[in-house]
Amino acid sequence: MTRPARLLATVPLFFAALMLPLSFTGGVMTTPAIGHALGSSPLALMWLTNGFMLPFGGCLLGAGVAADKLGSRRLFFSGLLLFVVSCGLIGVAQSTWVVGGLRTLQGLAAALTLAAAATALAQLYEGAARTRAFSLLGTLFGLGLAFGPLLIGVLTQHGSWRWVYVILALMAGLSLLWALRFLAVASPAVTERADWRGITLFTAALMLFSVALLLLPEQGMFAWPVAMLFALSLLLAVVFVRHCQRHPAPVFQLQLLRQPRFAGVLVLPVATCYCYVVLLIVMPLHFMGMQGMDEIDSALWLLALTSPMLVVPMLAALLTRWFSAGGIAVAGLLLAALGLLGLSFAVAGPLVLFAMFVIGCGAALPWGLMDGLAVSAVPLSQAGMAAGLFNTVRVAGEGIALALVVALLVALNHLTLGHALPESDPQALSAAANWLGSSNLAQARLALPEVDLTLILSSYQQAWQGLLWLLAAITLLTAVGVWLLLVSKNTTAVEPVQQVP
């Protein structure tokens, strides 16, 4: 393939990398507007984001295998077509639950599109050119995360939340038409049969566990649907482990987890989920629902958190000339934990922005090194499997982290409200706590109309501070884990990595 033809074939892959984070942030920034226009429960509104993340993370592993077996070009077309259809239907939907269901289809489309784009890119480039291509792919994804909320906020505030999904459909359609004309890649001949049973077990266990976390705030830990979902997910996880132990060519080899370096790499995306990704969701809702900001102002404030992702990952790659990648990652997580603690005590605007900027800088340091570490931590023959497992842990972990954080915020609000209002109706307290879990002050006041607003705000602030403390503790613990597994004298130092996703 000539260089111009290769560049033309790459354009829709890069365009998709810019579009997918817009669809992720679109669910967040449009949530208040959808709730105001269509109304619904806290669970239905949270599903607008979680409904996208669950199939996105849960189906990514299977989509990657399908790209190898069925061909990346065919899967890329299928993902984009499904994305166009789901966006178009959201644009005319009249129910929040219908929008949530269509967001689930969008998540599946995103998994198909991303897996196929990564496979196609690997087929188009080799060696150093492949590294540069994936670096640009990751940079565009980061660009979408950084400025997506602002773009979506402007569209929502000055147009309509429906226009957001219409424009996303047009973007996906343009990428599809371009790919039909210029994307021509040959899939490698694969003789081994895919481990579809293992993929099915893994995906089902992951999604059942995530749905149980979503239901937890509204129904409680001991409600039979929640308990049943947790039990089924645990059972499927056990069956999956046994399957991988017995299968001659499992979807991933459990022996990888016994390698300290690779286990340490898997801790990194878990850490960034709790110190960065969940804040992309809860901070805009916090600004809009609790501080009365509009969509544009909340997106502008969020730039303090997201803008470091455009520069700091490149700085991290440069620093690997003098420092180990693991050491840089640990330093970043410690900085992010410090920023989370600062954010928990920040009250004035400049202090909040500075704390968010510190968190963004800290999270961006390991962010630019994780993909390269995942591949370099295992033998070359296992690089593909390691990359697939790493990406699945990263994306699926984001969905689980988001559901867990919302459940924690609801539980903390229930605790603080119950302590402040011991004589109030338990059902009213529970309803208010659920609304505060999604930072919806207006609905929380309707649930407790006789309670002074100052008391509700004080209760929420205590819960919010407690959540940030927990996130800081998780980030600190994961930093210790990465240190022990990647940097400690007991393990082999990880080679410098020059990849910037």
C-alpha positions as a printed NumPy array, in Angstrom:
array([[  0.   ,   0.   ,   0.   ],
       [  1.375,   3.419,  -0.935],
       [  1.889,   6.058,   1.726],
       [ -0.973,   8.345,   0.503],
       [ -3.354,   5.365,   0.444],
       [ -2.279,   4.398,   3.957],
       [ -2.861,   7.934,   5.22 ],
       [ -6.314,   8.057,   3.614],
       [ -7.171,   4.707,   5.205],
       [ -6.044,   5.987,   8.604],
       [ -8.26 ,   9.092,   8.631],
       [-11.539,   7.35 ,   9.65 ],
       [ -9.699,   5.429,  12.394],
       [ -8.372,   8.661,  13.884],
       [-11.745,  10.364,  13.433],
       [-13.378,   7.547,  15.388],
       [-10.823,   8.039,  18.182],
       [-11.983,  11.647,  18.406],
       [-15.681,  10.743,  18.235],
       [-15.818,   8.032,  20.911],
       [-14.813,  10.225,  23.884],
       [-17.412,  12.751,  22.728],
       [-20.066,  10.05 ,  23.046],
       [-18.727,   9.218,  26.515],
       [-18.858,  12.817,  27.756],
       [-22.126,  13.415,  25.896],
       [-23.966,  11.147,  28.306],
       [-22.615,  13.132,  31.236],
       [-23.128,  16.691,  30.028],
       [-26.631,  16.027,  28.682],
       [-27.889,  14.172,  31.777],
       [-29.393,  17.236,  33.563],
       [-31.077,  18.425,  30.357],
       [-32.522,  14.986,  29.63 ],
       [-33.736,  14.668,  33.212],
       [-35.402,  18.078,  33.001],
       [-37.028,  17.344,  29.627],
       [-38.086,  13.722,  30.113],
       [-37.898,  13.212,  33.894],
       [-37.048,   9.917,  35.582],
       [-35.391,   8.28 ,  38.579],
       [-31.746,   8.591,  39.719],
       [-31.067,   5.085,  38.389],
       [-32.436,   5.92 ,  34.932],
       [-30.34 ,   9.086,  34.755],
       [-27.158,   7.333,  35.889],
       [-27.798,   4.659,  33.269],
       [-27.252,   7.32 ,  30.601],
       [-23.55 ,   7.045,  31.423],
       [-23.282,   3.571,  32.913],
       [-25.419,   2.087,  30.149],
       [-22.725,   3.205,  27.726],
       [-19.745,   2.116,  29.839],
       [-20.941,  -1.415,  30.673],
       [-21.099,  -2.84 ,  27.135],
       [-18.13 ,  -0.709,  26.085],
       [-15.902,  -2.344,  28.688],
       [-17.588,  -5.718,  28.828],
       [-17.607,  -6.362,  25.081],
       [-14.188,  -4.957,  24.234],
       [-12.442,  -8.299,  24.714],
       [-14.889, -10.137,  22.475],
       [-14.789,  -7.339,  19.909],
       [-11.018,  -7.608,  19.703],
       [-11.232, -11.334,  18.992],
       [-14.015, -10.733,  16.456],
       [-11.816,  -8.188,  14.671],
       [ -9.175, -10.867,  14.22 ],
       [-11.624, -13.552,  13.11 ],
       [-14.119, -11.588,  11.004],
       [-11.863,  -8.809,   9.76 ],
       [-11.258,  -5.341,  11.166],
       [-12.815,  -3.588,   8.148],
       [-16.116,  -5.431,   8.448],
       [-16.282,  -4.919,  12.211],
       [-15.412,  -1.217,  11.871],
       [-18.306,  -0.743,   9.454],
       [-20.675,  -2.651,  11.743],
       [-19.694,  -0.594,  14.784],
       [-20.111,   2.727,  12.991],
       [-23.45 ,   1.714,  11.461],
       [-24.798,   0.675,  14.862],
       [-23.504,   3.951,  16.286],
       [-25.304,   5.995,  13.625],
       [-28.586,   4.143,  14.193],
       [-28.469,   4.437,  18.006],
       [-27.62 ,   8.158,  17.864],
       [-30.409,   8.849,  15.416],
       [-32.961,   7.047,  17.585],
       [-31.798,   8.914,  20.699],
       [-32.48 ,  12.14 ,  18.836],
       [-36.203,  11.307,  18.69 ],
       [-36.609,   9.291,  21.933],
       [-39.342,  10.381,  24.365],
       [-38.327,   8.407,  27.462],
       [-35.22 ,   8.499,  29.651],
       [-35.213,   4.704,  29.851],
       [-35.396,   4.463,  26.064],
       [-32.429,   6.838,  25.812],
       [-30.596,   4.66 ,  28.346],
       [-31.287,   1.527,  26.32 ],
       [-30.013,   3.198,  23.17 ],
       [-26.925,   4.339,  25.067],
       [-26.303,   0.641,  25.759],
       [-26.325,   0.018,  22.008],
       [-23.924,   2.932,  21.66 ],
       [-21.56 ,   1.296,  24.146],
       [-21.584,  -1.912,  22.116],
       [-20.979,   0.106,  18.942],
       [-18.071,   1.892,  20.635],
       [-16.486,  -1.441,  21.62 ],
       [-16.765,  -2.773,  18.06 ],
       [-15.415,   0.465,  16.586],
       [-12.464,   0.874,  18.954],
       [-11.366,  -2.768,  18.744],
       [-11.606,  -2.759,  14.959],
       [ -9.787,   0.579,  14.67 ],
       [ -6.905,  -0.671,  16.815],
       [ -6.637,  -3.884,  14.803],
       [ -6.767,  -2.043,  11.483],
       [ -4.126,   0.423,  12.624],
       [ -1.831,  -2.427,  13.627],
       [ -2.287,  -3.934,  10.155],
       [ -1.56 ,  -0.661,   8.365],
       [  1.698,   0.195,  10.15 ],
       [  4.779,  -1.605,  11.435],
       [  7.647,  -0.876,  13.8  ],
       [  8.245,   2.735,  14.833],
       [  5.503,   3.953,  12.48 ],
       [  2.997,   1.788,  14.346],
       [  4.097,   3.281,  17.673],
       [  3.666,   6.809,  16.311],
       [  0.242,   5.929,  14.874],
       [ -1.007,   4.545,  18.186],
       [  0.441,   7.561,  19.972],
       [ -1.578,   9.856,  17.721],
       [ -4.655,   7.676,  18.234],
       [ -4.325,   8.065,  21.996],
       [ -3.624,  11.789,  21.693],
       [ -6.84 ,  12.298,  19.73 ],
       [ -8.743,  10.265,  22.316],
       [ -7.282,  12.51 ,  25.024],
       [ -8.204,  15.578,  22.985],
       [-11.801,  14.386,  22.871],
       [-11.825,  13.817,  26.617],
       [-10.296,  17.233,  27.311],
       [-12.475,  19.422,  25.088],
       [-15.478,  17.153,  24.57 ],
       [-17.348,  18.413,  27.651],
       [-16.995,  22.01 ,  26.46 ],
       [-18.251,  21.196,  22.96 ],
       [-21.154,  19.133,  24.308],
       [-21.938,  21.84 ,  26.86 ],
       [-22.16 ,  24.524,  24.177],
       [-24.399,  22.358,  21.996],
       [-26.664,  21.492,  24.922],
       [-26.976,  25.012,  26.289],
       [-27.386,  26.9  ,  23.006],
       [-29.191,  24.184,  21.079],
       [-30.655,  21.02 ,  22.518],
       [-29.397,  17.795,  24.03 ],
       [-30.931,  16.054,  21.008],
       [-28.606,  17.949,  18.687],
       [-25.636,  16.392,  20.487],
       [-26.625,  12.933,  19.301],
       [-27.609,  14.13 ,  15.847],
       [-24.114,  15.589,  15.396],
       [-22.521,  12.406,  16.76 ],
       [-24.548,  10.44 ,  14.186],
       [-23.295,  12.731,  11.423],
       [-19.69 ,  12.297,  12.586],
       [-20.03 ,   8.511,  12.642],
       [-21.728,   8.573,   9.242],
       [-18.919,  10.662,   7.764],
       [-16.328,   8.261,   9.157],
       [-18.291,   5.321,   7.747],
       [-18.486,   6.825,   4.253],
       [-14.784,   7.669,   4.292],
       [-13.896,   4.15 ,   5.416],
       [-16.078,   2.603,   2.704],
       [-14.08 ,   4.516,   0.122],
       [-10.517,   4.332,   1.427],
       [-10.149,   1.711,   4.208],
       [ -8.846,  -1.528,   2.738],
       [ -6.973,  -3.824,   5.105],
       [ -6.426,  -7.531,   4.859],
       [ -7.073,  -9.518,   8.001],
       [ -4.351, -11.963,   8.963],
       [ -5.082, -15.645,   8.494],
       [ -6.019, -17.045,  11.898],
       [ -6.087, -20.802,  12.237],
       [ -6.846, -21.168,  15.952],
       [-10.465, -21.149,  17.04 ],
       [-11.478, -18.292,  19.274],
       [-12.293, -19.054,  22.898],
       [-15.871, -17.84 ,  22.615],
       [-16.963, -19.705,  25.732],
       [-14.331, -17.925,  27.786],
       [-15.261, -14.573,  26.256],
       [-18.952, -15.173,  27.028],
       [-18.248, -16.168,  30.636],
       [-15.999, -13.164,  31.18 ],
       [-18.415, -10.676,  29.608],
       [-21.448, -12.047,  31.476],
       [-19.67 , -12.058,  34.86 ],
       [-18.425,  -8.507,  34.362],
       [-21.758,  -7.071,  33.261],
       [-23.797,  -8.811,  35.973],
       [-21.402,  -7.503,  38.613],
       [-21.628,  -3.967,  37.202],
       [-25.433,  -4.021,  37.051],
       [-25.514,  -5.185,  40.675],
       [-23.407,  -2.169,  41.625],
       [-25.818,   0.105,  39.757],
       [-28.836,  -1.304,  41.606],
       [-27.076,  -1.181,  44.971],
       [-27.833,   2.49 ,  45.868],
       [-31.558,   2.24 ,  45.1  ],
       [-32.344,  -1.264,  46.39 ],
       [-29.72 ,  -1.918,  49.064],
       [-27.125,  -4.617,  49.563],
       [-29.534,  -7.29 ,  50.789],
       [-32.274,  -6.861,  48.179],
       [-32.77 , -10.151,  46.36 ],
       [-32.042,  -8.804,  42.825],
       [-28.739,  -7.32 ,  43.992],
       [-27.728, -10.406,  45.962],
       [-28.689, -12.686,  43.064],
       [-26.67 , -10.65 ,  40.546],
       [-23.606, -10.615,  42.809],
       [-23.912, -14.374,  43.378],
       [-24.296, -15.115,  39.656],
       [-21.342, -12.898,  38.743],
       [-19.185, -14.654,  41.348],
       [-20.266, -18.067,  40.079],
       [-19.498, -17.129,  36.477],
       [-16.125, -15.726,  37.522],
       [-15.225, -19.024,  39.204],
       [-16.338, -20.982,  36.133],
       [-14.298, -18.621,  33.939],
       [-11.14 , -19.187,  35.987],
       [-11.607, -22.963,  35.852],
       [-12.222, -22.72 ,  32.111],
       [ -8.991, -20.774,  31.544],
       [ -7.061, -23.327,  33.58 ],
       [ -8.311, -26.22 ,  31.45 ],
       [ -8.604, -24.7  ,  27.971],
       [ -5.557, -25.277,  25.722],
       [ -5.812, -21.751,  24.241],
       [ -7.891, -19.614,  26.648],
       [ -8.923, -16.05 ,  25.953],
       [ -6.095, -15.05 ,  28.278],
       [ -3.561, -17.024,  30.209],
       [ -3.89 , -16.723,  33.984],
       [ -0.117, -17.151,  34.259],
       [  0.199, -13.537,  33.133],
       [ -1.22 , -12.434,  36.471],
       [  1.595, -14.26 ,  38.264],
       [  4.181, -12.011,  36.672],
       [  4.778,  -9.132,  39.124],
       [  5.544,  -6.594,  36.425],
       [  2.388,  -7.288,  34.452],
       [  0.261,  -7.409,  37.608],
       [  1.693,  -4.007,  38.511],
       [  0.767,  -2.65 ,  35.104],
       [ -2.833,  -3.813,  35.59 ],
       [ -2.991,  -1.799,  38.805],
       [ -2.297,   1.424,  36.894],
       [ -5.617,   1.7  ,  35.012],
       [ -7.433,   0.844,  38.24 ],
       [ -5.68 ,   3.767,  39.887],
       [ -6.467,   6.23 ,  37.102],
       [-10.118,   5.125,  37.165],
       [-10.511,   6.358,  40.734],
       [ -8.297,   9.44 ,  40.63 ],
       [ -9.279,  10.729,  37.192],
       [-11.929,   8.988,  35.067],
       [-14.699,   9.004,  37.681],
       [-14.082,  12.727,  38.205],
       [-14.892,  13.296,  34.534],
       [-18.391,  12.103,  35.426],
       [-19.044,  13.323,  38.959],
       [-17.412,  16.765,  38.708],
       [-19.676,  18.169,  35.938],
       [-22.741,  16.807,  37.741],
       [-21.44 ,  18.323,  40.976],
       [-20.918,  21.711,  39.329],
       [-24.303,  21.737,  37.583],
       [-26.441,  20.08 ,  40.245],
       [-24.953,  21.45 ,  43.466],
       [-23.313,  24.732,  42.472],
       [-25.845,  25.876,  39.893],
       [-23.46 ,  26.189,  36.946],
       [-24.697,  25.847,  33.399],
       [-23.254,  23.317,  30.95 ],
       [-20.649,  25.689,  29.498],
       [-19.316,  26.935,  32.837],
       [-19.047,  23.411,  34.242],
       [-17.169,  22.291,  31.109],
       [-14.788,  25.248,  31.36 ],
       [-14.029,  24.378,  34.981],
       [-13.463,  20.75 ,  33.993],
       [-10.639,  21.88 ,  31.693],
       [ -8.504,  22.331,  34.809],
       [ -8.703,  18.553,  35.227],
       [ -8.523,  17.449,  31.592],
       [ -6.112,  19.908,  29.927],
       [ -2.934,  18.348,  31.455],
       [ -3.696,  15.207,  29.41 ],
       [ -2.66 ,  17.102,  26.281],
       [  0.906,  17.811,  27.451],
       [  1.923,  15.803,  30.517],
       [  1.903,  12.324,  28.846],
       [  4.552,  13.575,  26.397],
       [  6.558,  14.907,  29.323],
       [  6.268,  11.506,  31.024],
       [  7.65 ,   9.778,  27.916],
       [ 10.559,  12.239,  27.883],
       [ 11.294,  11.583,  31.558],
       [ 11.776,   7.862,  30.894],
       [ 15.226,   8.772,  29.55 ],
       [ 16.328,   9.415,  33.122],
       [ 13.79 ,   7.661,  35.348],
       [ 12.014,   4.305,  35.27 ],
       [  8.494,   4.283,  33.878],
       [  7.251,   2.627,  37.073],
       [  8.795,   5.331,  39.222],
       [  7.201,   8.072,  37.119],
       [  3.811,   6.334,  37.403],
       [  4.12 ,   6.102,  41.19 ],
       [  5.068,   9.781,  41.43 ],
       [  2.017,  10.677,  39.348],
       [ -0.345,   8.669,  41.543],
       [  1.074,  10.269,  44.689],
       [  0.552,  13.703,  43.123],
       [ -3.042,  12.777,  42.189],
       [ -3.738,  11.557,  45.739],
       [ -2.404,  14.866,  47.079],
       [ -4.668,  16.745,  44.675],
       [ -7.711,  14.734,  45.794],
       [ -6.984,  15.609,  49.404],
       [ -6.615,  19.261,  48.421],
       [ -9.91 ,  19.158,  46.536],
       [-11.676,  17.757,  49.599],
       [-10.714,  20.862,  51.595],
       [-10.966,  23.444,  48.793],
       [-13.831,  25.895,  49.188],
       [-12.927,  28.878,  46.975],
       [-12.937,  28.73 ,  43.189],
       [ -9.183,  29.173,  42.576],
       [ -8.34 ,  26.465,  45.126],
       [-10.772,  24.039,  43.484],
       [ -9.266,  24.714,  40.061],
       [ -5.713,  24.318,  41.36 ],
       [ -6.548,  21.017,  43.082],
       [ -8.179,  19.708,  39.886],
       [ -5.125,  20.746,  37.88 ],
       [ -2.836,  18.881,  40.287],
       [ -5.023,  15.764,  39.958],
       [ -4.959,  16.03 ,  36.163],
       [ -1.158,  16.366,  36.091],
       [ -0.733,  13.422,  38.454],
       [ -3.063,  11.124,  36.511],
       [ -1.497,  12.127,  33.186],
       [  1.973,  10.885,  34.198],
       [  1.085,   7.152,  34.218],
       [ -1.556,   7.623,  31.514],
       [  1.071,   8.174,  28.84 ],
       [  3.083,   5.092,  29.807],
       [  0.539,   2.397,  30.597],
       [  0.044,   0.909,  27.135],
       [  3.751,   0.556,  26.496],
       [  4.299,  -0.935,  29.942],
       [  1.574,  -3.518,  29.343],
       [  3.321,  -4.83 ,  26.254],
       [  6.905,  -4.559,  27.541],
       [  6.089,  -6.393,  30.785],
       [  5.528,  -9.72 ,  28.986],
       [  7.332, -11.741,  26.301],
       [  6.719, -10.597,  22.735],
       [  4.705, -13.741,  22.004],
       [  2.156, -12.681,  24.635],
       [  2.05 ,  -8.985,  23.736],
       [ -1.307,  -9.158,  21.937],
       [ -2.994, -10.996,  24.775],
       [ -1.457,  -8.617,  27.325],
       [ -2.659,  -5.553,  25.403],
       [ -6.171,  -6.996,  25.092],
       [ -6.381,  -7.842,  28.784],
       [ -4.985,  -4.431,  29.745],
       [ -7.492,  -2.505,  27.616],
       [-10.347,  -4.631,  28.932],
       [ -9.303,  -3.973,  32.542],
       [ -8.982,  -0.266,  31.809],
       [-12.346,   0.268,  30.096],
       [-14.335,  -2.23 ,  32.178],
       [-12.712,  -0.866,  35.323],
       [-13.974,   2.591,  34.445],
       [-17.58 ,   1.368,  34.352],
       [-17.204,  -0.524,  37.633],
       [-15.45 ,   2.42 ,  39.288],
       [-18.207,   4.805,  38.224],
       [-20.968,   2.541,  39.557],
       [-19.041,   2.008,  42.795],
       [-18.377,   5.716,  43.318],
       [-22.048,   6.587,  42.824],
       [-23.018,   3.845,  45.289],
       [-20.5  ,   5.207,  47.793],
       [-21.759,   8.767,  47.401],
       [-25.359,   7.62 ,  47.927],
       [-24.361,   5.606,  51.004],
       [-22.396,   8.519,  52.483],
       [-25.287,  10.922,  51.862],
       [-27.681,   8.473,  53.496],
       [-25.363,   8.269,  56.485],
       [-24.939,  12.028,  56.882],
       [-28.649,  12.764,  56.329],
       [-29.646,  10.055,  58.794],
       [-27.303,  11.509,  61.392],
       [-28.628,  15.051,  60.852],
       [-32.316,  14.049,  60.591],
       [-32.85 ,  11.021,  62.836],
       [-36.625,  11.582,  63.03 ],
       [-37.3  ,  11.891,  59.302],
       [-39.147,   9.37 ,  57.151],
       [-36.667,   6.622,  56.101],
       [-38.123,   6.458,  52.592],
       [-37.777,  10.219,  52.14 ],
       [-34.187,  10.071,  53.407],
       [-33.406,   7.247,  51.014],
       [-34.925,   9.131,  48.071],
       [-32.991,  12.293,  48.939],
       [-29.736,  10.341,  49.316],
       [-30.239,   8.731,  45.906],
       [-30.77 ,  12.111,  44.256],
       [-27.764,  13.594,  46.048],
       [-25.739,  10.632,  44.822],
       [-26.195,  12.049,  41.334],
       [-25.681,  15.631,  42.645],
       [-29.298,  16.622,  41.981],
       [-30.072,  19.176,  44.691],
       [-33.454,  20.208,  43.278],
       [-34.912,  16.691,  43.47 ],
       [-33.357,  16.092,  46.897],
       [-35.161,  19.196,  48.204],
       [-38.448,  17.873,  46.809],
       [-37.895,  14.619,  48.697],
       [-37.308,  16.555,  51.952],
       [-39.425,  19.725,  51.52 ],
       [-39.572,  20.516,  55.233],
       [-35.794,  20.4  ,  55.718],
       [-33.716,  23.568,  55.573],
       [-31.575,  23.84 ,  52.441],
       [-28.472,  24.672,  54.473],
       [-28.723,  21.357,  56.3  ],
       [-29.015,  19.389,  53.047],
       [-26.004,  21.218,  51.597],
       [-23.989,  20.61 ,  54.755],
       [-24.863,  16.92 ,  54.682],
       [-23.889,  16.649,  51.028],
       [-20.608,  18.473,  51.607],
       [-19.646,  15.995,  54.318],
       [-20.458,  13.086,  52.007],
       [-18.565,  14.718,  49.128],
       [-15.516,  15.248,  51.311],
       [-15.694,  11.652,  52.527],
       [-15.835,  10.396,  48.94 ],
       [-12.745,  12.397,  47.971],
       [-10.902,  11.001,  50.993],
       [-11.787,   7.472,  49.888],
       [-10.624,   8.174,  46.341],
       [ -7.357,   9.575,  47.692],
       [ -6.891,   6.463,  49.862],
       [ -7.53 ,   4.134,  46.904],
       [ -5.071,   6.108,  44.773],
       [ -2.456,   5.977,  47.53 ],
       [ -2.905,   2.214,  48.015],
       [ -2.589,   1.564,  44.289],
       [  0.565,   3.714,  44.226],
       [  2.022,   1.453,  46.915],
       [  1.012,  -1.606,  44.886],
       [  2.665,  -0.24 ,  41.73 ],
       [  5.804,   0.566,  43.728],
       [  6.027,  -2.96 ,  45.129],
       [  5.348,  -4.649,  41.799],
       [  7.204,  -2.378,  39.367],
       [  9.804,  -0.359,  41.246],
       [ 10.804,  -2.404,  44.285],
       [ 14.276,  -3.937,  44.356],
       [ 12.589,  -7.339,  44.446],
       [ 11.38 ,  -6.978,  40.849],
       [ 13.157,  -6.288,  37.62 ],
       [ 13.01 ,  -2.66 ,  36.598],
       [ 10.769,  -1.889,  33.685],
       [ 12.534,  -0.642,  30.627],
       [ 11.939,   2.977,  29.585],
       [  8.919,   3.365,  27.369],
       [  8.631,   6.014,  24.704],
       [  4.997,   5.383,  23.788],
       [  2.501,   8.175,  24.434],
       [ -1.068,   6.959,  23.939]])
